[in-house]
Amino acid sequence: MTMPRDSVARALLLPLICASLLFGCAEMPEQKDAPKVALVFPPPPDEPRFYFEQSIYGSHNVVQSEDSALKTMLTGEAAGSEGLAKPYAVAVHKGRIFVSDSAETTIKVFDPPAKKFFKIGEEEPGALRKPLGLDVDGAGNLYVADASAKAVLIYDRDGRFLRRIGSSKWFDRLTSVTVDTAGARIYVTDIGGVDSQNHRIRVFDAVKGDHLMDIGKRGGGGGEFNLPRDMAIGKDGRLYVADGGNFRVQIFDKDGKFLKSFGKVGKTPGTFARPKEVATDAEGNVYVVDTAFGNFQIFSPEGDLLMFVGDRSERDGPGKYMLPSGIFVDEDGRVYMVDQWFRKIDVFRPAQLPAGEGFLAKGTGEPAPKATEPAAKK
């Protein structure tokens, strides 16, 4: 009986692989029993709060066939993987990771538990032009701020287009969108610009699209903005706005009434140089990405500094960033950090969550859509 050509190739390659592995072990016996050291934040002797868990660079991190695994083992290359060209923001729902890619004008979706990868926004009527900020509601519906379309496009969890809200008459330069858990109200950040007075948060009915109110205006006082970048909803419905040009985070109640702010321009922890995106966790703590610092800082709901994670670096590595942008905290407290320069998403697991637990490890138990065949980048 004649063996298929690819089976013959595998049979011939197998001894080479085994030999190379054996040779490697013989050359470096000191590494055989080397303990695996977890990257922890903050470092000892402080009590650990977060463990670095993984980095996601492309579809090969979640989808890997037998052939691509073989090629990666032999050559170090990820066969047929689709990577990130210019990632901006990230949102996560029960283990499914949505990442906006502004250069390739799509949302790239990584589903590690289901070992699936697919894209959203390639076809009309929901085609995207320049996706930036992202958020998800409690049902997993995805909300995308499209800077070129000057609108928010809404999809279900599997990427089916539902509707759009807004147009050029509503926004000067929108950058991000935030939705409440119920999917009833969206908050759209309009950064305005140097020549615009429209530095504000515009609030809409997420279903009907009706404009409900605006929060803020251009300025440096309480409740005023200078180049606002992003917004997050915290405990008790509090609104946290990354006020980039004023180097602070402002806090509002659920009705848009100004409460207080924290932060100022500086070079030390607790201050800001280039705050970009903001997220909150179940306890109401506030996570702020600072692009200039190359990290994210964590504050209490009232603005007291708790800790920071990451360092600015010209070399990639766990917790190393050159141009960080997006951040998200999922249902289990895992933190997802986007870096545009290294084109990756770093994932950090909270210390109280055991390894291998939570949605990212186990998923929802729901079937994922069929994965698209990733094409190798040229």
C-alpha positions as MATLAB code, in Angstrom:
seq = 'MTMPRDSVARALLLPLICASLLFGCAEMPEQKDAPKVALVFPPPPDEPRFYFEQSIYGSHNVVQSEDSALKTMLTGEAAGSEGLAKPYAVAVHKGRIFVSDSAETTIKVFDPPAKKFFKIGEEEPGALRKPLGLDVDGAGNLYVADASAKAVLIYDRDGRFLRRIGSSKWFDRLTSVTVDTAGARIYVTDIGGVDSQNHRIRVFDAVKGDHLMDIGKRGGGGGEFNLPRDMAIGKDGRLYVADGGNFRVQIFDKDGKFLKSFGKVGKTPGTFARPKEVATDAEGNVYVVDTAFGNFQIFSPEGDLLMFVGDRSERDGPGKYMLPSGIFVDEDGRVYMVDQWFRKIDVFRPAQLPAGEGFLAKGTGEPAPKATEPAAKK';
ca = [
       0.000    0.000    0.000;
       1.377    3.409   -0.945;
       1.511    6.005    1.842;
       0.197    9.543    1.084;
       2.971   11.991    0.300;
       2.366   14.174    3.405;
       2.394   11.060    5.625;
       5.740   10.049    4.158;
       7.087   13.535    4.857;
       5.973   13.357    8.469;
       7.498    9.905    8.853;
      10.830   11.168    7.538;
      10.760   14.282    9.697;
       9.860   12.532   12.938;
      13.324   10.997   13.549;
      14.921   14.380   12.851;
      12.669   16.073   15.380;
      13.369   13.452   18.024;
      17.092   13.642   17.356;
      17.108   17.415   17.643;
      15.212   17.266   20.921;
      17.590   14.650   22.308;
      20.607   16.654   21.174;
      19.223   19.768   22.808;
      18.750   17.955   26.100;
      22.279   16.544   25.944;
      23.802   19.957   25.317;
      21.954   21.775   28.118;
      21.433   19.340   31.023;
      21.372   22.209   33.507;
      17.984   23.330   32.134;
      16.354   19.927   32.467;
      15.028   20.467   35.966;
      15.013   24.256   35.985;
      11.911   25.500   37.839;
       9.458   27.636   35.903;
       9.349   31.060   37.517;
       6.048   32.909   37.252;
       6.157   36.589   36.358;
       4.301   38.222   39.219;
       3.159   41.754   39.980;
       4.145   43.279   42.304;
       7.406   41.332   42.650;
       8.400   39.649   45.944;
       8.441   40.241   48.830;
       5.113   42.018   48.250;
       1.962   39.905   48.134;
       1.209   38.940   44.489;
      -1.776   40.612   42.849;
      -1.370   39.493   39.216;
       0.460   36.783   37.294;
       1.468   37.207   33.662;
      -0.390   34.475   31.805;
       0.210   34.746   28.043;
       0.741   36.983   25.015;
      -1.430   36.757   21.911;
       0.182   37.837   18.621;
      -1.968   36.091   16.041;
      -4.357   33.312   15.145;
      -1.658   30.664   15.680;
      -1.927   31.341   19.421;
      -5.474   29.960   19.435;
      -5.797   27.881   16.245;
      -3.026   25.440   15.328;
      -3.377   22.538   12.963;
      -1.093   19.499   12.914;
       0.790   20.835    9.888;
       1.282   24.337   11.320;
       2.443   22.893   14.650;
       5.007   20.807   12.788;
       6.295   23.804   10.834;
       6.508   25.925   13.988;
       8.523   23.189   15.709;
      10.948   22.859   12.792;
      11.374   26.456   11.656;
      10.016   28.660   14.419;
       7.564   30.210   11.947;
       3.831   30.267   12.489;
       2.371   28.740    9.335;
      -0.734   30.453    8.009;
      -1.130   32.702   11.040;
      -2.949   36.001   10.809;
      -1.388   38.544   13.118;
      -2.200   42.050   14.274;
      -1.195   44.956   12.029;
      -2.119   47.893   14.260;
      -4.191   46.790   17.247;
      -5.905   49.567   19.183;
      -8.509   48.379   21.686;
      -9.643   45.117   23.241;
     -12.909   43.843   24.718;
     -13.629   40.383   26.128;
     -16.790   38.379   26.741;
     -16.614   34.988   28.456;
     -13.257   34.034   26.971;
     -13.798   35.515   23.500;
     -11.331   38.319   22.776;
     -12.224   41.122   20.337;
      -9.377   43.332   19.076;
      -9.753   46.335   16.768;
      -7.149   46.514   13.993;
      -7.251   50.032   12.551;
      -4.739   49.266    9.771;
      -6.638   46.242    8.448;
     -10.055   47.806    9.228;
     -11.509   44.760   10.973;
     -12.168   43.334   14.399;
     -10.062   40.227   14.942;
     -11.624   37.680   17.245;
      -9.614   35.156   19.262;
     -11.507   32.428   21.095;
      -8.872   30.340   22.946;
     -11.296   27.924   24.687;
     -12.984   27.066   21.372;
      -9.690   27.267   19.413;
     -11.366   29.589   16.904;
     -10.351   32.734   15.038;
     -12.553   34.909   12.822;
     -13.025   38.520   11.749;
     -15.848   41.040   11.999;
     -16.580   44.039    9.792;
     -15.364   42.886    6.384;
     -18.705   42.998    4.571;
     -21.608   45.401    4.132;
     -23.854   46.488    5.709;
     -21.493   46.283    8.675;
     -18.184   46.975    6.914;
     -15.721   48.937    9.039;
     -13.447   51.758    7.884;
     -11.306   52.661   10.897;
     -12.310   50.765   14.038;
     -10.884   52.150   17.281;
     -12.586   51.813   20.684;
     -14.537   48.680   21.639;
     -16.871   47.461   24.343;
     -19.261   44.577   25.004;
     -22.520   44.379   26.920;
     -23.635   41.579   29.228;
     -25.002   39.521   26.341;
     -21.718   39.725   24.430;
     -22.900   42.178   21.782;
     -19.962   44.139   20.372;
     -19.901   47.954   20.049;
     -17.291   49.505   17.730;
     -16.339   53.183   17.461;
     -15.491   53.763   13.793;
     -13.485   56.984   13.497;
     -13.841   57.306    9.709;
     -17.549   56.465    9.591;
     -18.105   58.711   12.644;
     -20.560   56.167   13.985;
     -20.874   53.271   16.413;
     -21.487   49.923   14.723;
     -23.103   47.143   16.743;
     -22.773   43.371   16.163;
     -23.872   40.290   18.032;
     -21.303   38.046   19.701;
     -20.764   36.021   16.508;
     -20.216   39.075   14.314;
     -23.643   39.533   12.740;
     -24.284   43.228   12.098;
     -27.239   44.641   14.052;
     -27.334   48.432   13.638;
     -25.373   51.671   13.673;
     -25.730   54.812   15.760;
     -24.515   58.285   14.836;
     -23.082   59.997   11.772;
     -20.773   62.889   10.860;
     -23.300   65.393   12.200;
     -22.945   63.934   15.702;
     -19.183   63.619   16.112;
     -16.048   65.565   15.313;
     -13.524   62.862   16.163;
     -14.874   59.919   18.086;
     -12.333   57.572   19.655;
     -14.135   55.150   21.954;
     -17.473   53.714   23.007;
     -18.664   52.381   26.372;
     -21.888   50.453   26.974;
     -23.674   49.535   30.184;
     -24.121   45.868   31.065;
     -27.790   45.868   30.089;
     -26.986   47.172   26.607;
     -29.382   50.078   27.148;
     -27.113   53.127   27.007;
     -23.884   53.914   25.161;
     -21.343   56.621   25.955;
     -19.301   57.823   22.986;
     -16.098   59.781   23.560;
     -15.662   62.687   21.126;
     -12.071   63.848   21.451;
     -12.818   67.007   19.466;
      -9.393   68.241   18.424;
      -7.295   71.401   18.538;
      -9.727   73.424   16.453;
     -12.918   72.039   18.006;
     -14.796   72.995   21.138;
     -16.636   69.670   21.152;
     -14.580   67.784   23.729;
     -17.303   65.697   25.373;
     -19.052   62.410   26.075;
     -22.215   61.948   23.994;
     -24.836   59.592   25.438;
     -27.336   57.619   23.325;
     -30.066   55.051   23.714;
     -28.240   51.907   22.577;
     -31.332   50.362   20.999;
     -33.225   53.270   19.453;
     -30.228   55.501   18.807;
     -31.846   58.557   20.410;
     -29.461   61.201   21.764;
     -30.005   61.456   25.530;
     -27.481   63.990   26.824;
     -23.905   65.267   26.691;
     -21.327   65.252   29.478;
     -18.652   67.928   29.630;
     -17.293   70.663   27.399;
     -13.840   71.940   26.487;
     -11.844   73.371   29.385;
      -9.695   72.629   32.397;
     -12.207   72.924   35.236;
     -14.176   70.230   37.010;
     -16.418   68.448   34.525;
     -14.548   69.951   31.553;
     -12.315   68.075   29.107;
      -9.232   68.609   27.005;
      -8.874   65.761   24.523;
     -10.846   63.058   26.375;
      -9.715   59.603   25.255;
     -11.925   56.941   26.821;
     -14.556   56.212   29.455;
     -15.480   53.274   31.693;
     -18.431   52.483   33.960;
     -17.525   51.578   37.529;
     -19.325   50.410   40.620;
     -22.698   52.038   41.350;
     -22.802   53.358   37.778;
     -19.982   55.848   38.276;
     -18.387   57.145   35.072;
     -14.587   57.424   34.796;
     -13.202   59.522   31.924;
      -9.550   59.561   30.837;
      -9.080   63.313   30.305;
      -5.861   63.119   28.279;
      -4.974   66.771   27.752;
      -5.654   67.597   31.404;
      -3.602   64.570   32.614;
      -6.288   63.230   34.927;
      -9.264   60.938   35.347;
     -12.601   62.590   36.076;
     -15.416   60.891   37.986;
     -19.127   61.507   37.340;
     -22.260   59.941   38.766;
     -24.546   57.879   36.536;
     -26.481   61.014   35.541;
     -23.347   62.841   34.404;
     -22.875   65.060   37.452;
     -19.204   65.848   38.154;
     -17.951   64.388   41.454;
     -14.163   64.671   41.559;
     -10.942   64.010   39.643;
      -7.585   62.440   40.384;
      -4.145   62.604   38.814;
      -1.934   65.344   37.418;
       0.932   65.637   34.961;
       4.145   64.058   36.233;
       6.729   61.296   35.968;
       6.032   59.340   39.144;
       3.436   56.649   39.983;
       0.019   58.162   40.536;
       0.600   60.891   37.959;
       0.056   60.802   34.183;
       2.055   61.660   31.091;
      -0.176   60.297   28.327;
      -3.275   58.561   29.704;
      -5.097   56.752   26.920;
      -7.660   54.130   27.919;
      -9.437   53.295   31.161;
     -11.165   50.177   32.521;
     -12.779   49.064   35.791;
     -13.094   45.757   37.633;
     -15.894   44.223   39.707;
     -14.646   45.945   42.866;
     -14.743   49.346   41.185;
     -10.959   49.722   40.890;
      -9.797   51.841   37.948;
      -7.121   50.760   35.435;
      -5.463   53.507   33.364;
      -3.090   52.912   30.442;
      -0.315   55.482   30.142;
       1.353   55.313   26.731;
       4.361   57.373   27.815;
       5.004   55.306   30.958;
       4.491   51.994   29.135;
       2.273   50.578   31.876;
      -1.166   50.545   33.424;
      -1.797   51.987   36.869;
      -4.509   50.688   39.193;
      -6.436   53.072   41.458;
      -9.168   52.611   44.029;
     -12.667   53.853   43.099;
     -11.792   57.145   44.819;
      -8.502   57.560   42.948;
      -5.900   56.273   45.419;
      -2.975   54.551   43.708;
      -2.816   50.816   44.425;
      -0.070   49.568   42.085;
       1.187   49.630   38.507;
       1.993   46.855   36.035;
       4.474   46.973   33.153;
       7.504   48.903   31.993;
       8.416   50.912   28.919;
      10.886   48.943   26.805;
      12.333   48.841   23.297;
      12.443   45.040   23.518;
       9.329   42.919   23.644;
       8.598   40.658   26.587;
       5.947   39.918   29.214;
       4.828   43.209   30.703;
       7.081   45.204   28.343;
       5.502   47.958   26.236;
       6.528   50.590   23.728;
       3.123   51.904   22.611;
       0.353   50.547   24.852;
      -3.190   51.606   24.003;
      -6.163   49.442   24.946;
      -7.109   47.757   28.218;
      -9.984   45.587   29.433;
     -10.858   43.658   32.599;
     -13.035   40.578   32.062;
     -15.629   38.871   34.246;
     -12.970   36.894   36.122;
     -10.677   39.856   36.749;
      -8.154   39.009   34.029;
      -6.532   42.112   32.533;
      -5.892   42.408   28.786;
      -3.350   44.996   27.590;
      -2.785   45.979   23.938;
       0.547   47.222   22.620;
       0.517   48.711   19.115;
       4.295   48.652   18.631;
       4.806   44.989   19.551;
       1.398   44.099   18.050;
       0.225   41.942   20.912;
      -2.249   41.457   23.744;
      -0.789   40.578   27.141;
      -3.035   38.720   29.585;
      -2.668   38.942   33.368;
      -4.468   36.638   35.794;
      -5.513   37.932   39.231;
      -3.796   36.062   42.053;
      -7.080   34.952   43.620;
      -8.083   33.119   40.401;
      -6.439   29.664   40.192;
      -4.534   28.836   37.006;
      -6.733   27.083   34.463;
      -9.927   28.588   35.869;
     -12.338   31.157   34.481;
     -13.890   31.811   31.089;
     -10.595   32.236   29.222;
      -9.594   28.713   30.199;
     -12.945   26.959   29.940;
     -15.134   29.151   27.732;
     -18.913   29.394   27.794;
     -19.842   25.955   26.547;
     -21.511   27.645   23.548;
     -20.490   26.739   19.995;
     -18.286   29.292   18.239;
     -18.755   30.249   14.587;
     -16.681   28.381   12.040;
     -13.162   29.771   11.927;
     -12.059   31.556    8.799;
      -8.954   30.169    7.153;
      -6.167   32.563    8.155;
      -4.018   33.689    5.260;
      -0.279   34.066    5.642;
       0.808   37.713    5.725;
       3.000   38.875    2.889;
];
